[in-house]
CSV table of C-alpha atoms and ligand atoms in Angstrom, one decimal:
chain,number,residue,atom,x,y,z
C,3,ARG,CA,0.0,0.0,0.0
C,4,PHE,CA,2.7,2.5,0.9
C,5,MET,CA,4.2,2.3,-2.6
C,6,ALA,CA,0.8,2.9,-4.2
C,7,GLU,CA,0.2,5.8,-1.8
C,8,THR,CA,3.6,7.3,-2.7
C,9,ALA,CA,2.9,7.0,-6.4
C,10,SER,CA,-0.5,8.8,-5.9
C,11,ILE,CA,1.1,11.5,-3.7
C,12,LEU,CA,3.6,12.3,-6.4
C,13,ASN,CA,1.2,12.0,-9.3
C,14,PRO,CA,-2.1,13.6,-8.0
C,15,HIS,CA,-3.6,13.8,-11.4
C,16,LYS,CA,-3.1,10.2,-12.3
C,17,THR,CA,-5.2,7.2,-11.2
C,18,VAL,CA,-3.3,4.7,-9.0
C,19,LEU,CA,-4.8,1.3,-8.3
C,20,LEU,CA,-3.9,-1.0,-5.5
C,21,PRO,CA,-4.9,-4.4,-6.9
C,22,GLU,CA,-5.4,-6.0,-3.5
C,23,PRO,CA,-6.7,-3.5,-0.8
C,24,SER,CA,-5.6,-5.7,2.1
C,25,ALA,CA,-1.9,-5.7,0.8
C,26,GLY,CA,-0.6,-3.5,3.6
C,27,CYS,CA,2.9,-3.5,5.2
C,28,ALA,CA,3.5,-4.7,8.7
C,29,LEU,CA,6.4,-2.3,9.1
C,30,ALA,CA,4.4,0.8,7.9
C,31,GLU,CA,1.7,0.0,10.4
C,32,MET,CA,4.1,0.3,13.3
C,33,ALA,CA,4.0,4.1,13.3
C,34,THR,CA,1.0,6.4,13.4
C,35,ALA,CA,1.0,10.2,12.8
C,36,GLU,CA,-0.1,10.8,16.4
C,37,GLN,CA,2.8,8.7,17.8
C,38,VAL,CA,5.3,10.6,15.6
C,39,ARG,CA,3.9,14.0,16.8
C,40,ARG,CA,4.2,12.9,20.4
C,41,LYS,CA,7.8,11.6,20.0
C,42,ARG,CA,8.8,14.8,18.2
C,43,GLU,CA,7.5,16.9,21.1
C,44,GLU,CA,9.6,14.8,23.6
C,45,ALA,CA,12.8,15.0,21.4
C,46,PRO,CA,15.5,17.8,21.6
C,47,SER,CA,14.5,21.0,19.8
C,48,ASP,CA,17.0,20.5,17.0
C,49,THR,CA,15.6,17.1,15.9
C,50,ALA,CA,14.7,16.3,12.3
C,51,VAL,CA,12.1,13.6,11.6
C,52,VAL,CA,13.3,11.3,8.8
C,53,CYS,CA,10.7,8.9,7.5
C,54,TYR,CA,11.5,5.7,5.6
C,55,VAL,CA,9.2,5.5,2.5
C,56,ASN,CA,7.9,2.2,3.9
C,57,SER,CA,5.4,4.2,6.0
C,58,THR,CA,1.8,5.5,5.7
C,59,ALA,CA,1.0,8.7,3.9
C,60,GLN,CA,-0.1,10.2,7.3
C,61,VAL,CA,3.3,9.5,8.8
C,62,LYS,CA,5.1,11.0,5.8
C,63,ALA,CA,3.0,14.1,6.3
C,64,GLU,CA,4.6,14.5,9.8
C,65,ALA,CA,8.2,14.1,8.5
C,66,ASP,CA,10.8,16.7,7.6
C,67,VAL,CA,12.2,14.5,4.9
C,68,CYS,CA,11.7,11.0,3.5
C,69,CYS,CA,14.4,8.5,2.6
C,70,THR,CA,14.7,5.1,0.9
C,71,SER,CA,16.9,2.3,2.0
C,72,ALA,CA,19.3,3.3,-0.8
C,73,ASN,CA,19.7,6.9,0.2
C,74,ALA,CA,19.0,6.9,4.0
C,75,VAL,CA,22.7,7.4,4.9
C,76,GLU,CA,23.1,10.3,2.4
C,77,VAL,CA,19.8,12.0,3.4
C,78,VAL,CA,20.7,11.9,7.2
C,79,GLU,CA,24.3,13.0,6.5
C,80,ALA,CA,23.0,16.0,4.5
C,81,LEU,CA,20.8,17.3,7.3
C,82,PRO,CA,22.2,19.9,9.6
C,83,GLN,CA,20.5,18.5,12.7
C,84,ARG,CA,22.5,16.2,15.1
C,85,HIS,CA,19.4,14.5,16.4
C,86,ILE,CA,17.3,12.4,14.1
C,87,LEU,CA,14.0,10.8,14.9
C,88,PHE,CA,14.1,7.9,12.3
C,89,VAL,CA,10.8,6.1,11.7
C,90,PRO,CA,9.6,3.4,11.4
C,91,ASP,CA,12.4,0.8,11.0
C,92,ARG,CA,14.7,0.4,14.0
C,93,ASN,CA,17.2,-1.6,12.0
C,94,LEU,CA,17.6,0.8,9.1
C,95,GLY,CA,17.8,3.5,11.9
C,96,SER,CA,20.7,1.7,13.6
C,97,TYR,CA,22.4,1.1,10.3
C,98,VAL,CA,22.2,4.8,9.6
C,99,ALA,CA,23.5,5.6,13.1
C,100,GLU,CA,26.5,3.3,12.5
C,101,LYS,CA,27.3,5.0,9.2
C,102,THR,CA,26.7,8.6,10.1
C,103,GLY,CA,27.6,8.8,13.8
C,104,LYS,CA,24.4,10.9,14.3
C,105,ASP,CA,22.2,10.6,17.4
C,106,ILE,CA,19.4,8.5,16.0
C,107,ILE,CA,16.3,8.4,18.3
C,108,PRO,CA,15.1,4.9,18.0
C,109,TRP,CA,11.7,3.8,16.9
C,110,ASP,CA,10.7,0.3,17.7
C,111,GLY,CA,9.3,-0.8,14.3
C,112,TYR,CA,10.7,-3.6,12.2
C,113,CYS,CA,9.9,-5.7,9.1
C,114,TYR,CA,9.4,-9.3,10.2
C,115,VAL,CA,10.5,-10.5,6.7
C,116,HIS,CA,14.0,-9.2,7.6
C,117,ASP,CA,14.0,-9.3,11.4
C,118,PRO,CA,13.7,-12.0,12.7
C,119,ASN,CA,13.1,-14.0,9.5
C,120,VAL,CA,16.5,-13.3,8.0
C,121,SER,CA,18.4,-14.8,10.9
C,122,THR,CA,22.0,-15.4,11.7
C,123,SER,CA,21.2,-19.1,11.8
C,124,ALA,CA,19.6,-19.1,8.3
C,125,VAL,CA,22.5,-17.1,6.9
C,126,GLY,CA,25.0,-19.4,8.7
C,127,GLU,CA,23.4,-22.5,7.4
C,128,LEU,CA,23.6,-21.3,3.8
C,129,LYS,CA,27.2,-20.2,4.3
C,130,ARG,CA,28.0,-23.7,5.6
C,131,LEU,CA,26.5,-25.2,2.4
C,132,HIS,CA,28.0,-22.6,0.1
C,133,PRO,CA,31.2,-21.4,1.8
C,134,HIS,CA,32.4,-19.4,-1.2
C,135,ALA,CA,29.2,-17.3,-1.6
C,136,ASP,CA,29.1,-13.6,-0.7
C,137,VAL,CA,26.5,-12.7,1.8
C,138,MET,CA,24.3,-9.7,0.8
C,139,VAL,CA,21.7,-8.5,3.2
C,140,HIS,CA,19.2,-5.6,3.4
C,141,PRO,CA,19.7,-2.9,6.1
C,142,GLU,CA,16.3,-3.8,7.5
C,143,CYS,CA,18.1,-6.9,8.9
C,144,ASN,CA,19.3,-6.6,12.5
C,145,ALA,CA,22.8,-5.7,13.4
C,146,ALA,CA,23.9,-9.3,14.2
C,147,VAL,CA,22.9,-10.4,10.7
C,148,ARG,CA,24.5,-7.3,9.1
C,149,ARG,CA,27.8,-8.2,10.8
C,150,HIS,CA,27.8,-11.6,9.0
C,151,ALA,CA,27.4,-9.8,5.6
C,152,ASP,CA,29.9,-9.1,2.9
C,153,PHE,CA,27.6,-6.4,1.6
C,154,VAL,CA,24.7,-4.5,3.1
C,155,GLY,CA,22.5,-2.5,0.8
C,156,SER,CA,19.1,-1.8,-0.7
C,157,THR,CA,17.7,-4.1,-3.5
C,158,SER,CA,19.0,-1.8,-6.2
C,159,GLN,CA,22.4,-1.7,-4.5
C,160,MET,CA,22.4,-5.5,-4.2
C,161,LEU,CA,21.6,-5.8,-8.0
C,162,ARG,CA,24.6,-3.6,-8.7
C,163,TYR,CA,26.9,-5.5,-6.3
C,164,ALA,CA,26.0,-8.9,-7.7
C,165,ALA,CA,26.5,-7.7,-11.3
C,166,GLU,CA,29.9,-6.1,-10.6
C,167,SER,CA,31.3,-8.8,-8.3
C,168,ASP,CA,33.6,-11.5,-9.7
C,169,ASN,CA,32.0,-13.9,-7.3
C,170,GLN,CA,29.6,-16.5,-8.8
C,171,GLU,CA,27.6,-17.3,-5.7
C,172,PHE,CA,25.5,-15.1,-3.4
C,173,ILE,CA,23.5,-15.6,-0.2
C,174,VAL,CA,20.5,-13.2,-0.3
C,175,GLY,CA,19.0,-11.8,2.9
C,176,THR,CA,15.9,-10.1,1.8
C,177,GLU,CA,12.4,-11.1,0.5
C,178,GLU,CA,12.7,-14.3,-1.4
C,179,GLY,CA,11.1,-13.0,-4.6
C,180,PHE,CA,14.1,-10.7,-5.1
C,181,VAL,CA,16.2,-13.7,-6.3
C,182,HIS,CA,14.2,-13.6,-9.6
C,183,PRO,CA,15.5,-10.2,-10.8
C,184,LEU,CA,19.0,-11.3,-9.6
C,185,HIS,CA,18.8,-14.5,-11.7
C,186,GLU,CA,17.4,-12.6,-14.7
C,187,ARG,CA,20.2,-10.1,-14.8
C,188,ASN,CA,22.9,-12.6,-13.8
C,189,PRO,CA,21.9,-15.9,-15.4
C,190,ARG,CA,25.3,-17.5,-14.9
C,191,LYS,CA,25.5,-16.7,-11.2
C,192,GLN,CA,23.9,-18.6,-8.3
C,193,PHE,CA,21.7,-17.0,-5.7
C,194,TYR,CA,20.6,-18.7,-2.4
C,195,SER,CA,17.7,-17.1,-0.6
C,196,THR,CA,17.2,-17.3,3.2
C,197,GLY,CA,13.6,-18.1,2.2
C,198,SER,CA,11.9,-15.1,3.9
C,199,VAL,CA,8.5,-14.3,2.5
C,200,CYS,CA,6.3,-11.2,2.8
C,201,SER,CA,2.7,-12.3,2.9
C,202,SER,CA,1.5,-8.9,1.9
C,203,MET,CA,3.5,-8.8,-1.3
C,204,ARG,CA,2.2,-12.2,-2.2
C,205,LEU,CA,-1.3,-10.9,-2.1
C,206,ILE,CA,-0.7,-9.1,-5.4
C,207,THR,CA,-1.1,-11.6,-8.2
C,208,LEU,CA,-1.5,-11.3,-12.0
C,209,GLY,CA,-5.2,-12.2,-11.4
C,210,SER,CA,-5.7,-9.3,-8.9
C,211,ILE,CA,-3.9,-6.9,-11.2
C,212,ARG,CA,-6.1,-7.9,-14.2
C,213,HIS,CA,-9.2,-7.7,-12.1
C,214,ALA,CA,-8.3,-4.2,-10.9
C,215,LEU,CA,-7.5,-3.0,-14.4
C,216,ASP,CA,-10.6,-4.5,-15.9
C,217,ARG,CA,-12.9,-2.7,-13.5
C,218,MET,CA,-10.6,0.2,-12.5
C,219,THR,CA,-11.3,-0.6,-8.9
C,220,ASN,CA,-9.4,0.0,-5.7
C,221,VAL,CA,-8.3,3.5,-6.5
C,222,VAL,CA,-5.8,4.8,-4.0
C,223,GLU,CA,-7.1,8.1,-2.4
C,224,VAL,CA,-4.8,10.3,-0.3
C,225,PRO,CA,-6.6,13.2,1.4
C,226,GLU,CA,-5.4,16.5,0.0
C,227,ASP,CA,-4.0,18.0,3.2
C,228,ILE,CA,-2.0,14.8,3.8
C,229,ARG,CA,-0.9,14.7,0.2
C,230,GLU,CA,0.5,18.3,0.3
C,231,ARG,CA,2.5,17.7,3.5
C,232,ALA,CA,3.8,14.3,2.4
C,233,THR,CA,4.8,15.8,-1.0
C,234,GLY,CA,7.0,18.3,0.9
C,235,ALA,CA,8.9,15.5,2.7
C,236,LEU,CA,9.3,13.4,-0.5
C,237,GLU,CA,10.5,16.4,-2.5
C,238,ARG,CA,13.0,17.4,0.2
C,239,MET,CA,14.5,13.9,-0.2
C,240,LEU,CA,14.8,14.4,-3.9
C,241,SER,CA,16.4,17.8,-3.5
C,242,LEU,CA,19.1,16.6,-1.0
P,307,SF4,S1,8.9,-6.9,3.1
P,307,SF4,FE1,6.7,-6.7,3.4
P,307,SF4,S2,6.4,-6.2,5.6
P,307,SF4,FE2,8.6,-5.9,5.0
P,307,SF4,S3,8.8,-3.7,4.6
P,307,SF4,FE3,8.4,-4.8,2.6
P,307,SF4,S4,6.1,-4.8,2.3
P,307,SF4,FE4,6.6,-4.2,4.5
Protein backbone atom coordinates (compact mmCIF):
# COMPACT_ATOMS: atom_id res chain seq x y z
CA ARG A 1 0.00 0.00 0.00
CA PHE A 2 2.73 2.51 0.87
CA MET A 3 4.17 2.32 -2.65
CA ALA A 4 0.76 2.91 -4.21
CA GLU A 5 0.18 5.84 -1.84
CA THR A 6 3.58 7.31 -2.69
CA ALA A 7 2.86 7.01 -6.42
CA SER A 8 -0.47 8.75 -5.86
CA ILE A 9 1.07 11.51 -3.69
CA LEU A 10 3.64 12.33 -6.37
CA ASN A 11 1.15 12.03 -9.26
CA PRO A 12 -2.06 13.62 -7.98
CA HIS A 13 -3.63 13.85 -11.44
CA LYS A 14 -3.11 10.18 -12.26
CA THR A 15 -5.17 7.18 -11.22
CA VAL A 16 -3.29 4.71 -9.04
CA LEU A 17 -4.81 1.29 -8.34
CA LEU A 18 -3.88 -1.04 -5.48
CA PRO A 19 -4.87 -4.45 -6.91
CA GLU A 20 -5.44 -6.00 -3.48
CA PRO A 21 -6.68 -3.51 -0.83
CA SER A 22 -5.56 -5.72 2.06
CA ALA A 23 -1.94 -5.73 0.81
CA GLY A 24 -0.56 -3.50 3.55
CA CYS A 25 2.87 -3.46 5.15
CA ALA A 26 3.46 -4.69 8.69
CA LEU A 27 6.37 -2.25 9.09
CA ALA A 28 4.41 0.79 7.87
CA GLU A 29 1.67 -0.01 10.38
CA MET A 30 4.14 0.28 13.28
CA ALA A 31 4.02 4.08 13.30
CA THR A 32 1.04 6.44 13.41
CA ALA A 33 0.99 10.19 12.83
CA GLU A 34 -0.09 10.78 16.43
CA GLN A 35 2.83 8.73 17.80
CA VAL A 36 5.30 10.63 15.62
CA ARG A 37 3.90 14.00 16.77
CA ARG A 38 4.22 12.94 20.42
CA LYS A 39 7.76 11.63 19.99
CA ARG A 40 8.80 14.84 18.20
CA GLU A 41 7.51 16.89 21.15
CA GLU A 42 9.63 14.82 23.56
CA ALA A 43 12.77 15.04 21.38
CA PRO A 44 15.48 17.77 21.62
CA SER A 45 14.49 20.95 19.78
CA ASP A 46 17.01 20.47 16.96
CA THR A 47 15.60 17.12 15.89
CA ALA A 48 14.73 16.26 12.30
CA VAL A 49 12.09 13.64 11.61
CA VAL A 50 13.26 11.31 8.84
CA CYS A 51 10.72 8.90 7.49
CA TYR A 52 11.55 5.74 5.56
CA VAL A 53 9.24 5.49 2.53
CA ASN A 54 7.89 2.20 3.94
CA SER A 55 5.39 4.21 5.99
CA THR A 56 1.85 5.49 5.71
CA ALA A 57 0.99 8.74 3.92
CA GLN A 58 -0.09 10.20 7.29
CA VAL A 59 3.34 9.50 8.80
CA LYS A 60 5.12 10.96 5.77
CA ALA A 61 3.05 14.10 6.30
CA GLU A 62 4.63 14.47 9.79
CA ALA A 63 8.19 14.09 8.52
CA ASP A 64 10.75 16.73 7.59
CA VAL A 65 12.17 14.49 4.90
CA CYS A 66 11.69 10.98 3.52
CA CYS A 67 14.36 8.47 2.58
CA THR A 68 14.69 5.10 0.88
CA SER A 69 16.94 2.26 2.00
CA ALA A 70 19.27 3.25 -0.85
CA ASN A 71 19.70 6.90 0.19
CA ALA A 72 18.99 6.88 3.97
CA VAL A 73 22.65 7.42 4.90
CA GLU A 74 23.10 10.29 2.41
CA VAL A 75 19.82 11.96 3.45
CA VAL A 76 20.71 11.88 7.16
CA GLU A 77 24.28 13.04 6.48
CA ALA A 78 22.97 16.00 4.47
CA LEU A 79 20.77 17.25 7.33
CA PRO A 80 22.22 19.94 9.63
CA GLN A 81 20.51 18.46 12.70
CA ARG A 82 22.48 16.20 15.05
CA HIS A 83 19.38 14.45 16.44
CA ILE A 84 17.29 12.37 14.07
CA LEU A 85 13.96 10.76 14.86
CA PHE A 86 14.07 7.93 12.35
CA VAL A 87 10.75 6.15 11.66
CA PRO A 88 9.58 3.42 11.45
CA ASP A 89 12.38 0.84 11.00
CA ARG A 90 14.71 0.37 13.99
CA ASN A 91 17.24 -1.64 11.98
CA LEU A 92 17.60 0.82 9.13
CA GLY A 93 17.82 3.48 11.86
CA SER A 94 20.66 1.66 13.64
CA TYR A 95 22.42 1.10 10.30
CA VAL A 96 22.22 4.85 9.58
CA ALA A 97 23.53 5.59 13.09
CA GLU A 98 26.54 3.30 12.48
CA LYS A 99 27.29 4.98 9.15
CA THR A 100 26.71 8.63 10.09
CA GLY A 101 27.57 8.79 13.81
CA LYS A 102 24.44 10.90 14.34
CA ASP A 103 22.19 10.58 17.36
CA ILE A 104 19.36 8.46 16.00
CA ILE A 105 16.33 8.44 18.29
CA PRO A 106 15.14 4.86 17.98
CA TRP A 107 11.68 3.80 16.85
CA ASP A 108 10.68 0.25 17.65
CA GLY A 109 9.33 -0.78 14.25
CA TYR A 110 10.66 -3.65 12.21
CA CYS A 111 9.90 -5.68 9.12
CA TYR A 112 9.37 -9.30 10.18
CA VAL A 113 10.53 -10.48 6.75
CA HIS A 114 14.02 -9.17 7.59
CA ASP A 115 13.98 -9.33 11.39
CA PRO A 116 13.70 -12.02 12.65
CA ASN A 117 13.06 -14.04 9.48
CA VAL A 118 16.48 -13.33 7.97
CA SER A 119 18.39 -14.77 10.93
CA THR A 120 22.04 -15.41 11.72
CA SER A 121 21.23 -19.14 11.80
CA ALA A 122 19.59 -19.06 8.33
CA VAL A 123 22.54 -17.13 6.90
CA GLY A 124 25.04 -19.36 8.75
CA GLU A 125 23.44 -22.55 7.43
CA LEU A 126 23.56 -21.28 3.83
CA LYS A 127 27.17 -20.22 4.34
CA ARG A 128 27.99 -23.73 5.58
CA LEU A 129 26.45 -25.18 2.40
CA HIS A 130 28.00 -22.56 0.10
CA PRO A 131 31.24 -21.43 1.76
CA HIS A 132 32.43 -19.36 -1.22
CA ALA A 133 29.22 -17.35 -1.57
CA ASP A 134 29.15 -13.65 -0.70
CA VAL A 135 26.47 -12.71 1.84
CA MET A 136 24.30 -9.74 0.79
CA VAL A 137 21.65 -8.47 3.22
CA HIS A 138 19.20 -5.59 3.38
CA PRO A 139 19.71 -2.92 6.08
CA GLU A 140 16.28 -3.83 7.50
CA CYS A 141 18.09 -6.90 8.90
CA ASN A 142 19.29 -6.60 12.48
CA ALA A 143 22.85 -5.66 13.43
CA ALA A 144 23.87 -9.26 14.22
CA VAL A 145 22.87 -10.38 10.72
CA ARG A 146 24.51 -7.35 9.12
CA ARG A 147 27.79 -8.25 10.85
CA HIS A 148 27.76 -11.59 8.96
CA ALA A 149 27.38 -9.84 5.60
CA ASP A 150 29.94 -9.08 2.92
CA PHE A 151 27.58 -6.42 1.60
CA VAL A 152 24.69 -4.46 3.14
CA GLY A 153 22.46 -2.52 0.78
CA SER A 154 19.07 -1.83 -0.73
CA THR A 155 17.73 -4.10 -3.46
CA SER A 156 19.01 -1.77 -6.20
CA GLN A 157 22.43 -1.72 -4.54
CA MET A 158 22.42 -5.53 -4.23
CA LEU A 159 21.60 -5.81 -7.95
CA ARG A 160 24.63 -3.64 -8.75
CA TYR A 161 26.89 -5.48 -6.29
CA ALA A 162 25.99 -8.90 -7.73
CA ALA A 163 26.47 -7.71 -11.32
CA GLU A 164 29.85 -6.10 -10.64
CA SER A 165 31.27 -8.79 -8.34
CA ASP A 166 33.63 -11.46 -9.68
CA ASN A 167 32.04 -13.94 -7.30
CA GLN A 168 29.63 -16.46 -8.82
CA GLU A 169 27.57 -17.28 -5.71
CA PHE A 170 25.54 -15.11 -3.35
CA ILE A 171 23.45 -15.63 -0.23
CA VAL A 172 20.55 -13.19 -0.33
CA GLY A 173 19.04 -11.84 2.91
CA THR A 174 15.86 -10.11 1.85
CA GLU A 175 12.41 -11.06 0.52
CA GLU A 176 12.68 -14.35 -1.36
CA GLY A 177 11.11 -12.98 -4.57
CA PHE A 178 14.14 -10.74 -5.08
CA VAL A 179 16.22 -13.69 -6.31
CA HIS A 180 14.19 -13.60 -9.57
CA PRO A 181 15.53 -10.24 -10.85
CA LEU A 182 18.98 -11.26 -9.59
CA HIS A 183 18.81 -14.47 -11.68
CA GLU A 184 17.38 -12.64 -14.68
CA ARG A 185 20.22 -10.11 -14.76
CA ASN A 186 22.94 -12.60 -13.83
CA PRO A 187 21.91 -15.90 -15.44
CA ARG A 188 25.32 -17.53 -14.91
CA LYS A 189 25.49 -16.73 -11.19
CA GLN A 190 23.90 -18.63 -8.29
CA PHE A 191 21.68 -16.98 -5.66
CA TYR A 192 20.61 -18.68 -2.43
CA SER A 193 17.70 -17.13 -0.56
CA THR A 194 17.19 -17.30 3.20
CA GLY A 195 13.58 -18.09 2.24
CA SER A 196 11.95 -15.12 3.93
CA VAL A 197 8.52 -14.32 2.48
CA CYS A 198 6.34 -11.19 2.75
CA SER A 199 2.73 -12.34 2.95
CA SER A 200 1.46 -8.88 1.92
CA MET A 201 3.48 -8.76 -1.28
CA ARG A 202 2.23 -12.23 -2.19
CA LEU A 203 -1.34 -10.95 -2.14
CA ILE A 204 -0.66 -9.06 -5.38
CA THR A 205 -1.14 -11.57 -8.19
CA LEU A 206 -1.51 -11.35 -11.96
CA GLY A 207 -5.19 -12.15 -11.39
CA SER A 208 -5.70 -9.29 -8.92
CA ILE A 209 -3.89 -6.86 -11.24
CA ARG A 210 -6.07 -7.90 -14.16
CA HIS A 211 -9.22 -7.66 -12.05
CA ALA A 212 -8.32 -4.15 -10.86
CA LEU A 213 -7.48 -2.99 -14.39
CA ASP A 214 -10.62 -4.51 -15.94
CA ARG A 215 -12.86 -2.72 -13.46
CA MET A 216 -10.61 0.21 -12.52
CA THR A 217 -11.32 -0.61 -8.88
CA ASN A 218 -9.38 -0.03 -5.66
CA VAL A 219 -8.27 3.49 -6.54
CA VAL A 220 -5.81 4.85 -3.97
CA GLU A 221 -7.07 8.09 -2.42
CA VAL A 222 -4.84 10.30 -0.28
CA PRO A 223 -6.61 13.24 1.43
CA GLU A 224 -5.41 16.55 -0.05
CA ASP A 225 -3.98 18.03 3.18
CA ILE A 226 -2.00 14.83 3.84
CA ARG A 227 -0.86 14.71 0.22
CA GLU A 228 0.46 18.27 0.30
CA ARG A 229 2.49 17.75 3.48
CA ALA A 230 3.77 14.32 2.42
CA THR A 231 4.81 15.75 -0.95
CA GLY A 232 7.00 18.26 0.89
CA ALA A 233 8.87 15.46 2.71
CA LEU A 234 9.30 13.44 -0.49
CA GLU A 235 10.46 16.45 -2.52
CA ARG A 236 12.97 17.42 0.17
CA MET A 237 14.46 13.92 -0.17
CA LEU A 238 14.78 14.37 -3.93
CA SER A 239 16.43 17.77 -3.51
CA LEU A 240 19.14 16.64 -1.04
S1 LIG B 1 8.88 -6.92 3.08
FE1 LIG B 1 6.66 -6.71 3.40
S2 LIG B 1 6.43 -6.20 5.60
FE2 LIG B 1 8.60 -5.88 5.05
S3 LIG B 1 8.76 -3.68 4.56
FE3 LIG B 1 8.39 -4.79 2.60
S4 LIG B 1 6.14 -4.78 2.35
FE4 LIG B 1 6.57 -4.24 4.49
